[in-house]
PDB file of C-alpha atoms in Angstrom:
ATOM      1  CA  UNK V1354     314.285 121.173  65.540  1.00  0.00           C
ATOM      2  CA  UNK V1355     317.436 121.278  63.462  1.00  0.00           C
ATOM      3  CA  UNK V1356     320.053 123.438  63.863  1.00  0.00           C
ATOM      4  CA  UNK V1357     320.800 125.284  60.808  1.00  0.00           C
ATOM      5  CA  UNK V1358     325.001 125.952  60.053  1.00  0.00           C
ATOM      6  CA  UNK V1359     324.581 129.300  60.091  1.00  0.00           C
ATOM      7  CA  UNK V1360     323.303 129.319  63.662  1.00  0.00           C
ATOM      8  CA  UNK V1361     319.262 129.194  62.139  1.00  0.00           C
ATOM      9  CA  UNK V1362     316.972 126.613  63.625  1.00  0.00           C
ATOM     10  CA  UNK V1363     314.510 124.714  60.887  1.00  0.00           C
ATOM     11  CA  UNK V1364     311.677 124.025  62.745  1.00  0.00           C
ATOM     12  CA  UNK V1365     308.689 121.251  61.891  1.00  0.00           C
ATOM     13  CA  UNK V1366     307.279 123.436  59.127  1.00  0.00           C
ATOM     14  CA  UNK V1367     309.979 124.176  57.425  1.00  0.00           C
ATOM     15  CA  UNK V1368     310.804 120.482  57.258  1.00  0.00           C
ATOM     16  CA  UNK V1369     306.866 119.443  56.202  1.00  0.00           C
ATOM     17  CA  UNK V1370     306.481 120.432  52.729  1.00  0.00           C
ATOM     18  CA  UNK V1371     302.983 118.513  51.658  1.00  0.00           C
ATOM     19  CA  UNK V1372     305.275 118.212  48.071  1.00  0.00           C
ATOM     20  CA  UNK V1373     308.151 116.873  49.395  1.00  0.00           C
ATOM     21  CA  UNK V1374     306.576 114.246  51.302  1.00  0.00           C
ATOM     22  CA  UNK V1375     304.111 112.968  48.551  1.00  0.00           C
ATOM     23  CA  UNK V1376     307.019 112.842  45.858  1.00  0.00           C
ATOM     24  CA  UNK V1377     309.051 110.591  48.425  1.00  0.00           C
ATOM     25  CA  UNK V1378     306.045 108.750  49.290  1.00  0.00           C
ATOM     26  CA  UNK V1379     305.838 107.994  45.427  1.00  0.00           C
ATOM     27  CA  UNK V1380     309.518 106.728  45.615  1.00  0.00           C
ATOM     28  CA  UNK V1381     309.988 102.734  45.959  1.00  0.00           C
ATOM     29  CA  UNK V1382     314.051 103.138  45.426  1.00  0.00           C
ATOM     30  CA  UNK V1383     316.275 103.594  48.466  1.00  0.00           C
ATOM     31  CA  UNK V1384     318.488 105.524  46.384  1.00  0.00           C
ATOM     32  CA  UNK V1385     316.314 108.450  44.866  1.00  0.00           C
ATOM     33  CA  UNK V1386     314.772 108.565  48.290  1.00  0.00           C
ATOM     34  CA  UNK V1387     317.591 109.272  49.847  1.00  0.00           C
ATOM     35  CA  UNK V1388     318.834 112.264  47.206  1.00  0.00           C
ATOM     36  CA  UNK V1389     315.532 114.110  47.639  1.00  0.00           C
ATOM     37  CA  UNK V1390     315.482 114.320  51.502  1.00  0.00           C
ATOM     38  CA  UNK V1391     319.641 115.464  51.012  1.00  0.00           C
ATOM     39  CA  UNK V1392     318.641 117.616  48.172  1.00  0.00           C
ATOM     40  CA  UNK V1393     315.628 119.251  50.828  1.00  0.00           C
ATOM     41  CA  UNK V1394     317.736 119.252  53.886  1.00  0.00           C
ATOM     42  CA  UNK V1395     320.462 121.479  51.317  1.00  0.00           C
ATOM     43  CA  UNK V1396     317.973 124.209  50.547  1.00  0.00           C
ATOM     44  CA  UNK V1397     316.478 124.136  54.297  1.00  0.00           C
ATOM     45  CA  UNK V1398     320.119 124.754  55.832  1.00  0.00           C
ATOM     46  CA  UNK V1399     321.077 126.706  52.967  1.00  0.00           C
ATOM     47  CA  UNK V1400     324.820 124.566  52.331  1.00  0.00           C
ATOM     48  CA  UNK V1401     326.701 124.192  49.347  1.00  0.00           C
ATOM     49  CA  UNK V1402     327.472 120.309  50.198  1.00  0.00           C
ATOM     50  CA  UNK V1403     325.983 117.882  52.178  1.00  0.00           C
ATOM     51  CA  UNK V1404     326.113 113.354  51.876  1.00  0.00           C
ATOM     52  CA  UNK V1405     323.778 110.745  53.631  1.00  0.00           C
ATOM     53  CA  UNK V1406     326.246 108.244  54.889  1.00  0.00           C
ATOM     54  CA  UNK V1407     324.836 104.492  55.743  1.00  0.00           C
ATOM     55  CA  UNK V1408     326.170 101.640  57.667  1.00  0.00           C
ATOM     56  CA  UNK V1409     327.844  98.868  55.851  1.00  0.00           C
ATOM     57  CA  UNK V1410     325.506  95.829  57.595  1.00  0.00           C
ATOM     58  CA  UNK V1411     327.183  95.454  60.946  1.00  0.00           C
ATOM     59  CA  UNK V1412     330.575  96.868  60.069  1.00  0.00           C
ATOM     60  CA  UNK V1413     332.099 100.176  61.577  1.00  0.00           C
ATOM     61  CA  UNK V1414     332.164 101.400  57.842  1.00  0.00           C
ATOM     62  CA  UNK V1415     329.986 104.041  56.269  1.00  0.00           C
ATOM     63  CA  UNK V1416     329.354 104.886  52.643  1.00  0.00           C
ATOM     64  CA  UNK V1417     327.554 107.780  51.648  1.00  0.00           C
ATOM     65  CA  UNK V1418     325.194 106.562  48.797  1.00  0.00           C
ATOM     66  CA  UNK V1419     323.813 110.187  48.090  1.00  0.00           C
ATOM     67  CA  UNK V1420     326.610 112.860  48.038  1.00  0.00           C
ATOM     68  CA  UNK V1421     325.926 116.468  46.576  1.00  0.00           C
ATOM     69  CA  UNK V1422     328.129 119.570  45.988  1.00  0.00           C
ATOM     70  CA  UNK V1423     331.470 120.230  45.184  1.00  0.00           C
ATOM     71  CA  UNK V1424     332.707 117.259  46.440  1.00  0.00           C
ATOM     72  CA  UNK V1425     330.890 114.358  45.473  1.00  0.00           C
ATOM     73  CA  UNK V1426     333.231 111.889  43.984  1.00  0.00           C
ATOM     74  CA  UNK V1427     335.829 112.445  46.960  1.00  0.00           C
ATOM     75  CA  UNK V1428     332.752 112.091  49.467  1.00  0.00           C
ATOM     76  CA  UNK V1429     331.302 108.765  48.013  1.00  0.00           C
ATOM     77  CA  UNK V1430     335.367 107.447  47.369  1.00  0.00           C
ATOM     78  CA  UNK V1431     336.050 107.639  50.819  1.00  0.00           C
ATOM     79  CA  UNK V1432     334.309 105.536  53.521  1.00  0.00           C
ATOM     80  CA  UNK V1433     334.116 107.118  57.152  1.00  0.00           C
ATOM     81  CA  UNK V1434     335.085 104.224  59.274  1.00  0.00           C
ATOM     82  CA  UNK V1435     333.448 104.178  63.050  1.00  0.00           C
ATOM     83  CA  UNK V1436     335.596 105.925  65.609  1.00  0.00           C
ATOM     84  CA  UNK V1437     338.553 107.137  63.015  1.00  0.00           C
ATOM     85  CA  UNK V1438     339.385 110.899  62.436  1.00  0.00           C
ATOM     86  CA  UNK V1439     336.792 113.691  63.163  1.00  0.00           C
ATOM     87  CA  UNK V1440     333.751 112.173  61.139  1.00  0.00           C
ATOM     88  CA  UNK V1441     334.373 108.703  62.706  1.00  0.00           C
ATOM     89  CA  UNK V1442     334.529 109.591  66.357  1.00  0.00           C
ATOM     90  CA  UNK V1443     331.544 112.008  65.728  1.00  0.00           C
ATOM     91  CA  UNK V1444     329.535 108.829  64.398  1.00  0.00           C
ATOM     92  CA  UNK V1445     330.824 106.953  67.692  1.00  0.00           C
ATOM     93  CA  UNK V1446     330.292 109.796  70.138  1.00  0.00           C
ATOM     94  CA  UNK V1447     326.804 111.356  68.727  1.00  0.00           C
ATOM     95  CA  UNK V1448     328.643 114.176  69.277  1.00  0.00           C
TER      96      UNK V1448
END
């Protein structure tokens, strides 16, 4: 289950769409991958911007590859760094 911002929880079948999952199935590129599952996690929580972030190898630095919104060239500008502000102690905490 995911928890939805507005308070909504996306259960299983919301999240398997027989489309969704053959078109990234048909995807070889991490890239485009990773924009379709953002761009279906937007329209499942209903949010006007959401990023994938990924770990830099073994560094405490994340990059989000896949930004969309508003805010995209701030988002993928600005690495979140592994127990630094309120992203960065959420990423260390899992909280």
């Amino acid at each position: 289950m995911l928890d939805a911002p507005c308070g909504a929880v996306v259960g299983p079948a919301a999240v398997a769409d027989a489309g969704f999952e053959s078109d990234i199935a048909a995807t070889r590129e991490l890239e485009p991958v990773l924009e379709k599952i953002a761009t279906h996690a937007m329209n499942i929580m209903r949010v006007s911007d959401i990023a994938i972030y990924l770990r830099e190898g073994e560094s405490d630095i994340f990059r989000a590859p896949v930004a969309l919104g508003k805010y995209v060239t701030e988002i993928k500008e600005s690495p979140v760094y592994l127990g630094r502000g309120i992203s960065g102690n959420i990423l260390k905490s899992g909280k």
